[in-house]
mmCIF file of the C-alpha atoms, coordinates in Angstrom:
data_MODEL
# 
_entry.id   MODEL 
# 
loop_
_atom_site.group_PDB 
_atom_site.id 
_atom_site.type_symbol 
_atom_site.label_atom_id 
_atom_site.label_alt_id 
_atom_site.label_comp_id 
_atom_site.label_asym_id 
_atom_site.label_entity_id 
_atom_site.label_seq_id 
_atom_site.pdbx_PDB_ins_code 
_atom_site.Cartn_x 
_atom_site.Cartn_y 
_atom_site.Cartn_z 
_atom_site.occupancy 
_atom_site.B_iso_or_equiv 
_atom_site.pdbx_formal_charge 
_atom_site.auth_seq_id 
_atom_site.auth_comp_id 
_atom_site.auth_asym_id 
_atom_site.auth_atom_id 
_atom_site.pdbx_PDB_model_num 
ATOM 1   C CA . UNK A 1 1   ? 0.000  0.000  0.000   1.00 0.00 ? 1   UNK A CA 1 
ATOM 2   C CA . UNK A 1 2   ? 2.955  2.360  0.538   1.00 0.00 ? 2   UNK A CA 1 
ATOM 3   C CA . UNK A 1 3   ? 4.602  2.113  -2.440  1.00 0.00 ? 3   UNK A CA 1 
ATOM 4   C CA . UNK A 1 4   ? 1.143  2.812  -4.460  1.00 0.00 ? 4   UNK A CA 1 
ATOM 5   C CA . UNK A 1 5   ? 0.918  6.169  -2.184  1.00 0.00 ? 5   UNK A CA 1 
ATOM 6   C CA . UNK A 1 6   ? 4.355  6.680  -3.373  1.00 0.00 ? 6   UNK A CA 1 
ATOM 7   C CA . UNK A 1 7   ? 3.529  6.304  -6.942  1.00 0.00 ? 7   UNK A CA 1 
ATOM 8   C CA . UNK A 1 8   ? 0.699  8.582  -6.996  1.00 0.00 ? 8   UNK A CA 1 
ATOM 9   C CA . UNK A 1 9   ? 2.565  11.082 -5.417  1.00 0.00 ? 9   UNK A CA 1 
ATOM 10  C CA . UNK A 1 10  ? 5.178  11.129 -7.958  1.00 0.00 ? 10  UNK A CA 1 
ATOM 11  C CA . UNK A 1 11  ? 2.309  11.635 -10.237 1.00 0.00 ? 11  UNK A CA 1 
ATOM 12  C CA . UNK A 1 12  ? 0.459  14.181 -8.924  1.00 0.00 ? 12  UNK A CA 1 
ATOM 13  C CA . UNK A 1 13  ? 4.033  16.299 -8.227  1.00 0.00 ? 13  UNK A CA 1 
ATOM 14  C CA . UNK A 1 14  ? 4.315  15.570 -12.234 1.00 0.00 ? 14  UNK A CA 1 
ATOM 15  C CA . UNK A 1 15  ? 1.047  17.318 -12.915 1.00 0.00 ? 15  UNK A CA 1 
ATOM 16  C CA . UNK A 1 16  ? 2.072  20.357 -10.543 1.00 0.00 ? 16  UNK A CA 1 
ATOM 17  C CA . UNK A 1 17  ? 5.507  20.852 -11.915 1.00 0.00 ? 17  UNK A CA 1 
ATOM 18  C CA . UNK A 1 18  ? 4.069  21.224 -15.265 1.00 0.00 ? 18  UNK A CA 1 
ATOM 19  C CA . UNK A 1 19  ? 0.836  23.246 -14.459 1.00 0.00 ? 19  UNK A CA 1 
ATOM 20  C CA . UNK A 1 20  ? 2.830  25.694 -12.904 1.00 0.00 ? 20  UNK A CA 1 
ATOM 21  C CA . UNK A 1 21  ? 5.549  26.236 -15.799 1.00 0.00 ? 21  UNK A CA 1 
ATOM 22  C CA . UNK A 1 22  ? 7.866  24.798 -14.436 1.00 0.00 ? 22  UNK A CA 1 
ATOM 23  C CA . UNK A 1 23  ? 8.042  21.881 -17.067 1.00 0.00 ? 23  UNK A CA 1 
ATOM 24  C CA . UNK A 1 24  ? 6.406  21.363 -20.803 1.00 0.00 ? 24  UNK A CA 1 
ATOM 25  C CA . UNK A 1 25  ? 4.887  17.904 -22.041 1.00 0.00 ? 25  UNK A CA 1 
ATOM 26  C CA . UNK A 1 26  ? 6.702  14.910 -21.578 1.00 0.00 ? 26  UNK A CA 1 
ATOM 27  C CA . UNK A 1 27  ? 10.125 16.356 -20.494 1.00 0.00 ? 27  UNK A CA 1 
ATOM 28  C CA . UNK A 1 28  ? 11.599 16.031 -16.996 1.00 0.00 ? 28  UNK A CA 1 
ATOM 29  C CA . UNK A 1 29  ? 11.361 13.427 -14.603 1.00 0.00 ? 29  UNK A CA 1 
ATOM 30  C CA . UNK A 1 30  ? 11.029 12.849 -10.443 1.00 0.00 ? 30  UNK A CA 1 
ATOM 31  C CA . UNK A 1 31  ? 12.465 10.176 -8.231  1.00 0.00 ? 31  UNK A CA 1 
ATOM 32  C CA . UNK A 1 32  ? 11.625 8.649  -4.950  1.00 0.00 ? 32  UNK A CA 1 
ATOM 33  C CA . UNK A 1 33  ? 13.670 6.908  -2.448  1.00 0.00 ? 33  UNK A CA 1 
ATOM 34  C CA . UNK A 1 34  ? 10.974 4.248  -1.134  1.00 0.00 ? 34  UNK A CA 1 
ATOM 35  C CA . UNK A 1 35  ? 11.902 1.340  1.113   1.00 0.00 ? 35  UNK A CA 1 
ATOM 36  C CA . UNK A 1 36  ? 11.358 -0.651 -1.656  1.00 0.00 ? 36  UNK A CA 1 
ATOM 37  C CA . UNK A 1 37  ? 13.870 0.984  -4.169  1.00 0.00 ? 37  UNK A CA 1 
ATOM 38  C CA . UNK A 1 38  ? 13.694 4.028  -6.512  1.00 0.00 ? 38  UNK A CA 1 
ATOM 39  C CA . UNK A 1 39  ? 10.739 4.956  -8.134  1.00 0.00 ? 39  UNK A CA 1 
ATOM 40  C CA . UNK A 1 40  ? 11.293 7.052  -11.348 1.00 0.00 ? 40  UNK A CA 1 
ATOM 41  C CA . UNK A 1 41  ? 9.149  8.513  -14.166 1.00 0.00 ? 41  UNK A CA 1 
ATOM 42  C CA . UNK A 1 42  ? 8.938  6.076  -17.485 1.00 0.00 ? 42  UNK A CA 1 
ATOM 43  C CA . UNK A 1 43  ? 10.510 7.297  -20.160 1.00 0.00 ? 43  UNK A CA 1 
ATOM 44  C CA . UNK A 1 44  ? 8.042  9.567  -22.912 1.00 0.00 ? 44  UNK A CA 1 
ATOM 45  C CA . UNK A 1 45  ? 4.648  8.938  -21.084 1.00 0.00 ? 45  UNK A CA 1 
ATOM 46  C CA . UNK A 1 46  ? 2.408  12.436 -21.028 1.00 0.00 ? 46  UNK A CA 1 
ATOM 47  C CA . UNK A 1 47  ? 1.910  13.037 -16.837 1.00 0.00 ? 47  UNK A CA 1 
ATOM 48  C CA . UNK A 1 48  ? -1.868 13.235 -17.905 1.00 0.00 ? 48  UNK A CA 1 
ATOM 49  C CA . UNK A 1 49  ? -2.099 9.988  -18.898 1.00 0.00 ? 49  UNK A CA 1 
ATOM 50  C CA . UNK A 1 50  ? 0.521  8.344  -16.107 1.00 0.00 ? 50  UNK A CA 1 
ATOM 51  C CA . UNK A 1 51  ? -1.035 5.354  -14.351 1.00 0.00 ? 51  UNK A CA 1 
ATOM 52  C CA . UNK A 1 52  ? 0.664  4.129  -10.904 1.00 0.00 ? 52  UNK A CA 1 
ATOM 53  C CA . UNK A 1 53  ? 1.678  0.637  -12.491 1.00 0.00 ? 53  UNK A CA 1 
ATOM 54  C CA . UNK A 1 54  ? 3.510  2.669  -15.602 1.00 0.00 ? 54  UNK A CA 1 
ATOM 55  C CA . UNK A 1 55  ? 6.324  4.077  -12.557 1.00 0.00 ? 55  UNK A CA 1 
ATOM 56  C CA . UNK A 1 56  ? 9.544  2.038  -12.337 1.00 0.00 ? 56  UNK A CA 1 
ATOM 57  C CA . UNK A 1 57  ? 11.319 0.644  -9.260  1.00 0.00 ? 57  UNK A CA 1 
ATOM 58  C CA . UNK A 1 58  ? 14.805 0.618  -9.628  1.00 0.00 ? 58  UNK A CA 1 
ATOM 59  C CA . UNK A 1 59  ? 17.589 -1.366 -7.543  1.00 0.00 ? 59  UNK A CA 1 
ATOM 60  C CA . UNK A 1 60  ? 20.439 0.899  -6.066  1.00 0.00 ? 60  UNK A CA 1 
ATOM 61  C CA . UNK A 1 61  ? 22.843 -0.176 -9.122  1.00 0.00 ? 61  UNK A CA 1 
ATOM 62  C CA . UNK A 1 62  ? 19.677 1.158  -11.912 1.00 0.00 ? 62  UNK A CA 1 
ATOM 63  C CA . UNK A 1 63  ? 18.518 -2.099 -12.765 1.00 0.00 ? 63  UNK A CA 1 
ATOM 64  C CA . UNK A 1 64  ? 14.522 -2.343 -13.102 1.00 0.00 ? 64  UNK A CA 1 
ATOM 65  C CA . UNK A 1 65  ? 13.275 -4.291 -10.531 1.00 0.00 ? 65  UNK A CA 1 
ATOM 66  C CA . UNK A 1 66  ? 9.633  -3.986 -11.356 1.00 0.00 ? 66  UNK A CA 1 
ATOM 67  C CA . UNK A 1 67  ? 7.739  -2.016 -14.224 1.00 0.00 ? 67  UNK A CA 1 
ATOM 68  C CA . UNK A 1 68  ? 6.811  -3.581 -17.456 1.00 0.00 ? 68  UNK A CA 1 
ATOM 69  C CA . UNK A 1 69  ? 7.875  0.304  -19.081 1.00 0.00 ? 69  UNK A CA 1 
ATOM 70  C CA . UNK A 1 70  ? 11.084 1.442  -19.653 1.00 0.00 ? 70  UNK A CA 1 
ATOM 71  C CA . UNK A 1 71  ? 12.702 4.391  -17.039 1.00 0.00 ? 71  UNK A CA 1 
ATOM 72  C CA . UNK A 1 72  ? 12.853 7.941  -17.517 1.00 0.00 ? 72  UNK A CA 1 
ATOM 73  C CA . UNK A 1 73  ? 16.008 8.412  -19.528 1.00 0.00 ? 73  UNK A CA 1 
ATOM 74  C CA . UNK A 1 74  ? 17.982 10.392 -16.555 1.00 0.00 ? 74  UNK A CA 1 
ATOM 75  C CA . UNK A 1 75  ? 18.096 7.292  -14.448 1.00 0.00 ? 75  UNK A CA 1 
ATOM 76  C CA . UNK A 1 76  ? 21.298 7.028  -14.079 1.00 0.00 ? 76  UNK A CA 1 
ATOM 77  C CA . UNK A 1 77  ? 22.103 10.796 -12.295 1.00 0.00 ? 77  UNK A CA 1 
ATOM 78  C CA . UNK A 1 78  ? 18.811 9.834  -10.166 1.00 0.00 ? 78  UNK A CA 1 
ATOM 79  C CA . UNK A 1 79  ? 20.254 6.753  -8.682  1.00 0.00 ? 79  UNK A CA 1 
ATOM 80  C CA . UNK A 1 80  ? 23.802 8.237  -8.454  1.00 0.00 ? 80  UNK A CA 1 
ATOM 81  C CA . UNK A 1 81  ? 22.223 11.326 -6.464  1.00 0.00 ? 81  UNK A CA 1 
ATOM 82  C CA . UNK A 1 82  ? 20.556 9.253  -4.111  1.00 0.00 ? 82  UNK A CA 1 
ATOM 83  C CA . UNK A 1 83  ? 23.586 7.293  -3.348  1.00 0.00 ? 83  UNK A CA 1 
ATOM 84  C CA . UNK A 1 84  ? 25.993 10.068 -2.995  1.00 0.00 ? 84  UNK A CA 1 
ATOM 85  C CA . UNK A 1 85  ? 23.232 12.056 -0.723  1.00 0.00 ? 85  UNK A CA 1 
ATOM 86  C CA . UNK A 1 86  ? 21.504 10.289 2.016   1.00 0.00 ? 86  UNK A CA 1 
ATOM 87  C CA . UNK A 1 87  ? 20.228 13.034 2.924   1.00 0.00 ? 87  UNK A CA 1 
ATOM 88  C CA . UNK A 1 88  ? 18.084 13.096 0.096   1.00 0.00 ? 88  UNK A CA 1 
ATOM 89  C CA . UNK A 1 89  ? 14.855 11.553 -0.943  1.00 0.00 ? 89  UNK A CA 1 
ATOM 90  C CA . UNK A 1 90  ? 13.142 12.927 -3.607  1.00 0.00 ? 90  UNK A CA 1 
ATOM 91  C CA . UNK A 1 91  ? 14.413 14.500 -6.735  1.00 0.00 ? 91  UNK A CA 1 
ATOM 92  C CA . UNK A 1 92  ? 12.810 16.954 -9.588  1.00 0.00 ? 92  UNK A CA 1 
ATOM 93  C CA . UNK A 1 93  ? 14.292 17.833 -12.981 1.00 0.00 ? 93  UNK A CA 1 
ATOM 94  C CA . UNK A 1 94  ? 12.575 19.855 -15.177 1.00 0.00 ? 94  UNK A CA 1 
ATOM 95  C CA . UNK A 1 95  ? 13.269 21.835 -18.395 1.00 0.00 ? 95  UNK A CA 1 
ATOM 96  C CA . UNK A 1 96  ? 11.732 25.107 -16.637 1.00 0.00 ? 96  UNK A CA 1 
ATOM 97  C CA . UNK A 1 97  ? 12.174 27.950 -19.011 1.00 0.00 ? 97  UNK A CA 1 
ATOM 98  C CA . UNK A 1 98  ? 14.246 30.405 -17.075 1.00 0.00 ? 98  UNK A CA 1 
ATOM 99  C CA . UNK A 1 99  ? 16.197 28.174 -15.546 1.00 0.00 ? 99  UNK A CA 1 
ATOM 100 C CA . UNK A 1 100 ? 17.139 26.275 -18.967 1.00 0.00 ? 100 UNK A CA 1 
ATOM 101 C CA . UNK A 1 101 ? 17.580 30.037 -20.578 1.00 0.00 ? 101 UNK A CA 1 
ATOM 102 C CA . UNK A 1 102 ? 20.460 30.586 -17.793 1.00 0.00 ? 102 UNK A CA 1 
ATOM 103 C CA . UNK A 1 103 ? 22.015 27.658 -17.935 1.00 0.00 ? 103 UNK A CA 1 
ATOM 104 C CA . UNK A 1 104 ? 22.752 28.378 -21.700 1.00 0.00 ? 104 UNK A CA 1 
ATOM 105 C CA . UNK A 1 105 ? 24.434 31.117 -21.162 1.00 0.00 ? 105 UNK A CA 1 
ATOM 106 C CA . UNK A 1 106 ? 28.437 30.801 -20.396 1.00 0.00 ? 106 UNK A CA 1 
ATOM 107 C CA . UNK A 1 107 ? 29.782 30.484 -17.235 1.00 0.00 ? 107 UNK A CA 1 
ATOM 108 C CA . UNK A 1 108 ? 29.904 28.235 -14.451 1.00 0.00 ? 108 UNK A CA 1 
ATOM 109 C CA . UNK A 1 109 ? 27.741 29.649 -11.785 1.00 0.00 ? 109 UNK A CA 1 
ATOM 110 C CA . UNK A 1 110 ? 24.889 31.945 -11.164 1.00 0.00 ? 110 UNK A CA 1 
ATOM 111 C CA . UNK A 1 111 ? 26.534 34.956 -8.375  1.00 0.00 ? 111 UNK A CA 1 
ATOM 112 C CA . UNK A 1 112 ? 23.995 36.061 -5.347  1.00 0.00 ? 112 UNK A CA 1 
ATOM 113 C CA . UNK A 1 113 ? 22.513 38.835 -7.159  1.00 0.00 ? 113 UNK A CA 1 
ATOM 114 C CA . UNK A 1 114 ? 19.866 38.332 -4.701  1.00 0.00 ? 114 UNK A CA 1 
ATOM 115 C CA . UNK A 1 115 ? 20.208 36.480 -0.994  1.00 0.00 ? 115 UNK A CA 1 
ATOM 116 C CA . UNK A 1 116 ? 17.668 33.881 -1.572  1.00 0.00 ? 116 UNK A CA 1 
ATOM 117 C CA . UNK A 1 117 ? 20.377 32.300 -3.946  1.00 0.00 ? 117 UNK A CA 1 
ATOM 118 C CA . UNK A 1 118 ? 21.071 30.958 -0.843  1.00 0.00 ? 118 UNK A CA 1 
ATOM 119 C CA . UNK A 1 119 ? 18.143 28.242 -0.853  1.00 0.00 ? 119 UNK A CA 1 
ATOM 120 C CA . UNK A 1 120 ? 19.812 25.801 -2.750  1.00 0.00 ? 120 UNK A CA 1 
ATOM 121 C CA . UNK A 1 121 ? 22.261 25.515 -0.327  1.00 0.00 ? 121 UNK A CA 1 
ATOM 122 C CA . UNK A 1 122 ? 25.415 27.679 -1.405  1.00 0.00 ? 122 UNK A CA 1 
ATOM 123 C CA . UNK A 1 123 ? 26.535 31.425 -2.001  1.00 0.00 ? 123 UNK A CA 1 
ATOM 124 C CA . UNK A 1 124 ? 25.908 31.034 -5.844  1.00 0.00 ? 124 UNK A CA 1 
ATOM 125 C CA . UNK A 1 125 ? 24.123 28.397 -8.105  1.00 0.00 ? 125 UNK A CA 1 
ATOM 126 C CA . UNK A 1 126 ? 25.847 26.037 -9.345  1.00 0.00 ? 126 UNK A CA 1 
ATOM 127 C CA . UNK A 1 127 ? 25.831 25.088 -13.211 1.00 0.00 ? 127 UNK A CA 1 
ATOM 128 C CA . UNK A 1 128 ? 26.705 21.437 -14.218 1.00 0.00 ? 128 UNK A CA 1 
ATOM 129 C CA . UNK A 1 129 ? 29.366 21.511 -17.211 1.00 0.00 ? 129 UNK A CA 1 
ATOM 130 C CA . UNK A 1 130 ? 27.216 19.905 -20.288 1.00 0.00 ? 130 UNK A CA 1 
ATOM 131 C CA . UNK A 1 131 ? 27.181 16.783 -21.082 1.00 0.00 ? 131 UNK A CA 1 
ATOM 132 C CA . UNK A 1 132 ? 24.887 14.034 -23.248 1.00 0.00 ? 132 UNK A CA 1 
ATOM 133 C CA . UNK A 1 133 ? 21.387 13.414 -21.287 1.00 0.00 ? 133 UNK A CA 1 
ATOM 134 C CA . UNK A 1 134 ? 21.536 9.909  -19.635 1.00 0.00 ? 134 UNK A CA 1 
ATOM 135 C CA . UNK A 1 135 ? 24.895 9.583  -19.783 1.00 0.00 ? 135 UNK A CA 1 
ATOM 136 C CA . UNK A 1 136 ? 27.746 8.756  -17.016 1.00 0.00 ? 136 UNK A CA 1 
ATOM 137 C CA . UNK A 1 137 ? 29.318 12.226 -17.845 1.00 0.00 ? 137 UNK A CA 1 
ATOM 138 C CA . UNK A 1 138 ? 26.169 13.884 -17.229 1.00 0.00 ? 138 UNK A CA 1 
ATOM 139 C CA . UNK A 1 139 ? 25.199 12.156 -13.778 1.00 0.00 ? 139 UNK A CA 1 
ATOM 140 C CA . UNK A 1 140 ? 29.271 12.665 -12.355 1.00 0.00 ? 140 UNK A CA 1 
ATOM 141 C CA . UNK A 1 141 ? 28.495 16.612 -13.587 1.00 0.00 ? 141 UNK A CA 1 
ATOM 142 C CA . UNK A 1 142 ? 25.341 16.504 -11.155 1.00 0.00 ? 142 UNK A CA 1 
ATOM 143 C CA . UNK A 1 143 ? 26.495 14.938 -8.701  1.00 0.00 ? 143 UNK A CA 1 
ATOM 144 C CA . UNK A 1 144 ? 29.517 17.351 -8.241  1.00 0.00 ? 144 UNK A CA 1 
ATOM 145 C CA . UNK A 1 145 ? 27.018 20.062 -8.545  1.00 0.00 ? 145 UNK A CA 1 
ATOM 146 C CA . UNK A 1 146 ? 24.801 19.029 -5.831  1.00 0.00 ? 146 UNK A CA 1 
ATOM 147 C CA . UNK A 1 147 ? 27.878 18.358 -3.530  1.00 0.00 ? 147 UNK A CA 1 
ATOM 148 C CA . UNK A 1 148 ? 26.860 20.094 -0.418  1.00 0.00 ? 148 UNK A CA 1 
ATOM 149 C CA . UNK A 1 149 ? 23.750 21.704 -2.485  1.00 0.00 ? 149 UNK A CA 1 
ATOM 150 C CA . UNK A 1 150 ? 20.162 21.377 -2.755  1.00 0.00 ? 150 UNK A CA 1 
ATOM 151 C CA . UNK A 1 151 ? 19.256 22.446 -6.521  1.00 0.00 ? 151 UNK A CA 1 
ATOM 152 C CA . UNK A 1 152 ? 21.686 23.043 -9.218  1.00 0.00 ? 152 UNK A CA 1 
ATOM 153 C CA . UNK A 1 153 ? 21.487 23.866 -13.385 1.00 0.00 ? 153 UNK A CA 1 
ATOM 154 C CA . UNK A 1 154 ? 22.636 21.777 -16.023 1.00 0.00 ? 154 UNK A CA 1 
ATOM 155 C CA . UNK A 1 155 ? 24.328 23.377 -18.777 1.00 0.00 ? 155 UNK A CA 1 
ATOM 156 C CA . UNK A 1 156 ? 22.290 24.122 -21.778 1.00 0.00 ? 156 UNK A CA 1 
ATOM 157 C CA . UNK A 1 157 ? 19.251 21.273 -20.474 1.00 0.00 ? 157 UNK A CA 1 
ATOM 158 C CA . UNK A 1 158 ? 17.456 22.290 -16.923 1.00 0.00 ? 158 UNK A CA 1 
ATOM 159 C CA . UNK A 1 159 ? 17.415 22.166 -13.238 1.00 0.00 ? 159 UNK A CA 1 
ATOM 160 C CA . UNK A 1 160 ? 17.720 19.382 -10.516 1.00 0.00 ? 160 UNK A CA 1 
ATOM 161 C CA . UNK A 1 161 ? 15.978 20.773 -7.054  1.00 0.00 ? 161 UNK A CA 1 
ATOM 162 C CA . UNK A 1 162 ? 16.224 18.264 -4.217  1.00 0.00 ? 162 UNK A CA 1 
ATOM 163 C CA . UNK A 1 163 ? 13.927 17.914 -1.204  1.00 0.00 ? 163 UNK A CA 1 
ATOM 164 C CA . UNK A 1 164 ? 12.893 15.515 1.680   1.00 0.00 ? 164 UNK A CA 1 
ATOM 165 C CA . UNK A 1 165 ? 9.967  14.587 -0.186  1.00 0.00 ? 165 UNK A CA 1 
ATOM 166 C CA . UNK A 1 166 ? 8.552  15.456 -3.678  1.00 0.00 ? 166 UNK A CA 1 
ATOM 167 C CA . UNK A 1 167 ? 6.976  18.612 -2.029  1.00 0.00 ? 167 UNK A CA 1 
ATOM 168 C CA . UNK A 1 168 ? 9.781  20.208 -1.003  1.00 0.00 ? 168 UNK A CA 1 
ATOM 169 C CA . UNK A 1 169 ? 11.605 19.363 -4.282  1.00 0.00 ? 169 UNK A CA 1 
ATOM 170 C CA . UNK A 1 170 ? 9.066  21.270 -6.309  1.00 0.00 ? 170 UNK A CA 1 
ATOM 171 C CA . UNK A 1 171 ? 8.756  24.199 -3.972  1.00 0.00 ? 171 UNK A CA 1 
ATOM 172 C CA . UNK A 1 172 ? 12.586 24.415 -4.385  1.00 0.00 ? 172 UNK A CA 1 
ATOM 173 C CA . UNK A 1 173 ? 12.157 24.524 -7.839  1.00 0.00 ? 173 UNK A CA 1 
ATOM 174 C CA . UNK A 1 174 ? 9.668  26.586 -8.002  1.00 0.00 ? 174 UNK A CA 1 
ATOM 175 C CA . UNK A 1 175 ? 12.045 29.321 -6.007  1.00 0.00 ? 175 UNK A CA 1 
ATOM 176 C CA . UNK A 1 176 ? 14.808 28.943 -8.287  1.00 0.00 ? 176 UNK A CA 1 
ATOM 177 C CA . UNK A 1 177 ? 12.937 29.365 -11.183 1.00 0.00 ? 177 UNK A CA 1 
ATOM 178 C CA . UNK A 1 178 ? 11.315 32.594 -9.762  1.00 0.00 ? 178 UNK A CA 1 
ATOM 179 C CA . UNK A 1 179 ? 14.956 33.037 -9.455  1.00 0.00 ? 179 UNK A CA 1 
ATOM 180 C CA . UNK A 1 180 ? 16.351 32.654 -12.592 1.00 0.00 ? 180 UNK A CA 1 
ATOM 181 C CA . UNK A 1 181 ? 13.212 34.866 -14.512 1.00 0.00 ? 181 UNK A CA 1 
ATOM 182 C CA . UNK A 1 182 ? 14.692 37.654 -11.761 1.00 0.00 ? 182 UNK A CA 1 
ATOM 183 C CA . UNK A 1 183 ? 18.284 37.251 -12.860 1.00 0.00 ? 183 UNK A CA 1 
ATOM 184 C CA . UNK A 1 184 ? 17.414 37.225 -16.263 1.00 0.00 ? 184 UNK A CA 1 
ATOM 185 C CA . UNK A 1 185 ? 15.577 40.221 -16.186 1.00 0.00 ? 185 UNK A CA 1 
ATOM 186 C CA . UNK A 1 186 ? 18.893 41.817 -14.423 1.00 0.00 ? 186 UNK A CA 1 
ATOM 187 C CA . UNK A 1 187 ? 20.833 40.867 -17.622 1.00 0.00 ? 187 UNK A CA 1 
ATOM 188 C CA . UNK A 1 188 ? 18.842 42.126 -19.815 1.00 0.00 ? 188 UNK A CA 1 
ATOM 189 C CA . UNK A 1 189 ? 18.996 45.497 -18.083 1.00 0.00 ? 189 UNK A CA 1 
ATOM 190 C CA . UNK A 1 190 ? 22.560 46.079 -17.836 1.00 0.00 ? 190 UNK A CA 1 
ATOM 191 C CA . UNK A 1 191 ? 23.457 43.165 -14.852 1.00 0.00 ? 191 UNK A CA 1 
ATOM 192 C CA . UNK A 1 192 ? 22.522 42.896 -11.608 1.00 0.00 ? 192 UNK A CA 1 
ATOM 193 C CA . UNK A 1 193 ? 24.766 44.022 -7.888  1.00 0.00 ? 193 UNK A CA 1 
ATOM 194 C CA . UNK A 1 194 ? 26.297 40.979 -6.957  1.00 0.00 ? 194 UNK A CA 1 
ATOM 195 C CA . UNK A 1 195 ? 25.927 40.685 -2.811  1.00 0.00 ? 195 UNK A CA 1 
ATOM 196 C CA . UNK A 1 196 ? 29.503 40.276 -1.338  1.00 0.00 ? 196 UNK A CA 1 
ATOM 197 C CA . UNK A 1 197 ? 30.792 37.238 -0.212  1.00 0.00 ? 197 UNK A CA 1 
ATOM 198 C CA . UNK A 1 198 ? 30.669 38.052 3.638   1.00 0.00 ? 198 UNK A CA 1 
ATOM 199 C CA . UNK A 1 199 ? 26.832 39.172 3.071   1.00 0.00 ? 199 UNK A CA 1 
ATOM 200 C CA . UNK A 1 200 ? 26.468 36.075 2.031   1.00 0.00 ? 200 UNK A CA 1 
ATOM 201 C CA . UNK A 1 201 ? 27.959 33.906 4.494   1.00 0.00 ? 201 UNK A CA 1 
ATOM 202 C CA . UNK A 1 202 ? 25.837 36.000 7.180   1.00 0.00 ? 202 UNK A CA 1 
ATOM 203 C CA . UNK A 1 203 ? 22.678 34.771 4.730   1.00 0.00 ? 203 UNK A CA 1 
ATOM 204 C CA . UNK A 1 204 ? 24.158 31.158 4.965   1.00 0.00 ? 204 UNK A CA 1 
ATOM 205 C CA . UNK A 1 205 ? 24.372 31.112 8.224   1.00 0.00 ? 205 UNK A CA 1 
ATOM 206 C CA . UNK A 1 206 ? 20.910 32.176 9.013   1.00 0.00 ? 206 UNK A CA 1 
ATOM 207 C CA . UNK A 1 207 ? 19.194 29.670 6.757   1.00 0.00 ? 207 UNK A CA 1 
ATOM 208 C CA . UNK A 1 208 ? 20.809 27.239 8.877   1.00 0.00 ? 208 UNK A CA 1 
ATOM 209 C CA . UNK A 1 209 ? 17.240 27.602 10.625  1.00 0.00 ? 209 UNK A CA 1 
ATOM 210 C CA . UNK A 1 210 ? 15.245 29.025 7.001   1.00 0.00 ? 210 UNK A CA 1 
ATOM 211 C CA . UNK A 1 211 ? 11.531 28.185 7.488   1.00 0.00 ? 211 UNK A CA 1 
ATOM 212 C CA . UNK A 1 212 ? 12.201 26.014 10.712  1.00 0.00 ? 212 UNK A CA 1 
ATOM 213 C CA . UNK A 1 213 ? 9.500  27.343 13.524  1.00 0.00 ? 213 UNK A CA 1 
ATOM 214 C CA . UNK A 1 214 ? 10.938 26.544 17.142  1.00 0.00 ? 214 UNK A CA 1 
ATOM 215 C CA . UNK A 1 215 ? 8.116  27.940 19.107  1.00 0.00 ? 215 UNK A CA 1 
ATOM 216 C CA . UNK A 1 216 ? 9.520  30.731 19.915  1.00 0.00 ? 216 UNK A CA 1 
ATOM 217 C CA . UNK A 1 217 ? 7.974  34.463 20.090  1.00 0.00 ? 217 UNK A CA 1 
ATOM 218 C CA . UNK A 1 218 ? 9.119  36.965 17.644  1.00 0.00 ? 218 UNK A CA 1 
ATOM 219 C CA . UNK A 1 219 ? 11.164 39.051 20.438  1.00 0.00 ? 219 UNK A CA 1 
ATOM 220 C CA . UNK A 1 220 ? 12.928 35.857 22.021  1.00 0.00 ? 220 UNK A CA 1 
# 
C-alpha cells in the first residue's frame, strides 16, 4: 500500500511541476527513495495519462526491478544522487524555461545577485558543465554540482531541485525558477549588484534555521 501512495505522489508532483511552468509535455522526470527501491518517471509517457503501475522501481545499481515500461532516460544521475546524498529523498528535474535560458548562457555559476540564492544551499548556483542526457558524464556533472547543495542547473538542459519529499523538491524549484526569470531580467537590463561574499555567508548562516518554527515568540 505504501509504495502505491508513493507512486501517486510522484504523479500528482508531475502534474504540478508542469501546471505551474515549471516543465512542458513529456520532459523532466522525479524520483523517490521508497523502502522498496527508486521509483522514477517512465521514459516519454504524457503526466496526464501516467497510471501508478507505468512508474519504475529501480535497484540501487539502476537495474529495473519492477515495471513492465522502460525508465525515464535520466536514471542514471537519479540513482547516483541518491547514493551520494543520504540526505536526500526525492528528486525533480525539469526543463523550466528560465532556468534552462540561464544555464545556456556561459559560465559556471549563477553569483547572489539576490540572498535567496542561498536556498539551494550555497553562495551562488551552481551550473553542471554539459554533457549528453543519460549519460555517465552527465550524472558525475550533477552529482559534483549538488555536492553540499540542494538544486543546481545543467548546462544548456534544466534544473535538478532536491527535497525531503517530492513537495519540497518542487517548492525548491519553483524558487529557483522565480529566481532565474529575476536574474534574467537583471541581464537584460545592464546586470545585476552581486551581494559580497561576507553578506552572504551572514545569509548562509541564518538559513541554517530558514523556514524552521521553534516555538519561539518573535522578540525571544
Amino acid at each position: 500500500m505504501a509504495l502505491e501512495v508513493e507512486r501517486r505522489a510522484i504523479i500528482r508532483t508531475a502534474l504540478a511541476m508542469n501546471a505551474c511552468g515549471l516543465n512542458q509535455g513529456r520532459s523532466g522526470n522525479l524520483s523517490l527513495r521508497t523502502e522498496a527501491g527508486v521509483l522514477v518517471t517512465p521514459s516519454g509517457v504524457a503526466y496526464d495519462r501516467m497510471r501508478p503501475r507505468d512508474l519504475v522501481l529501480l535497484a540501487p545499481d539502476g537495474q529495473v526491478v519492477d515495471g513492465d515500461l522502460a525508465p525515464t532516460s535520466e536514471w542514471r544521475f537519479h540513482i547516483d544522487i541518491l547514493a551520494s546524498r543520504p540526505d536526500i529523498q526525492a528528486i525533480l528535474h525539469a526543463h523550466a524555461p528560465f532556468a534552462t535560458t540561464i544555464s545556456c548562457l556561459p559560465g559556471t555559476r549563477v553569483p547572489p545577485f539576490h540572498y535567496m540564492i542561498a536556498v539551494a544551499g550555497g553562495a551562488d548556483l551552481r551550473i553542471a558543465p554539459y554533457a549528453t542526457f543519460g549519460t555517465a558524464d552527465l550524472s558525475a556533472n550533477a552529482v559534483a554540482a549538488l555536492d553540499g547543495r540542494r538544486a543546481c542547473l545543467l548546462a544548456n538542459h534544466g534544473l535538478i531541485a532536491t527535497g525531503n519529499d517530492l513537495s519540497q523538491a518542487l517548492a525548491l524549484a519553483q524558487e529557483v525558477e522565480t529566481l532565474m526569470a529575476m536574474y534574467w531580467r537583471t541581464l537584460a537590463a545592464g546586470g545585476p549588484t552581486v551581494l559580497a561574499d561576507k553578506e552572504m555567508k551572514t545569509v548562509l548562516d541564518k538559513f541554517v534555521n530558514y523556514g524552521k518554527q521553534g516555538g519561539k515568540s518573535a522578540s525571544s
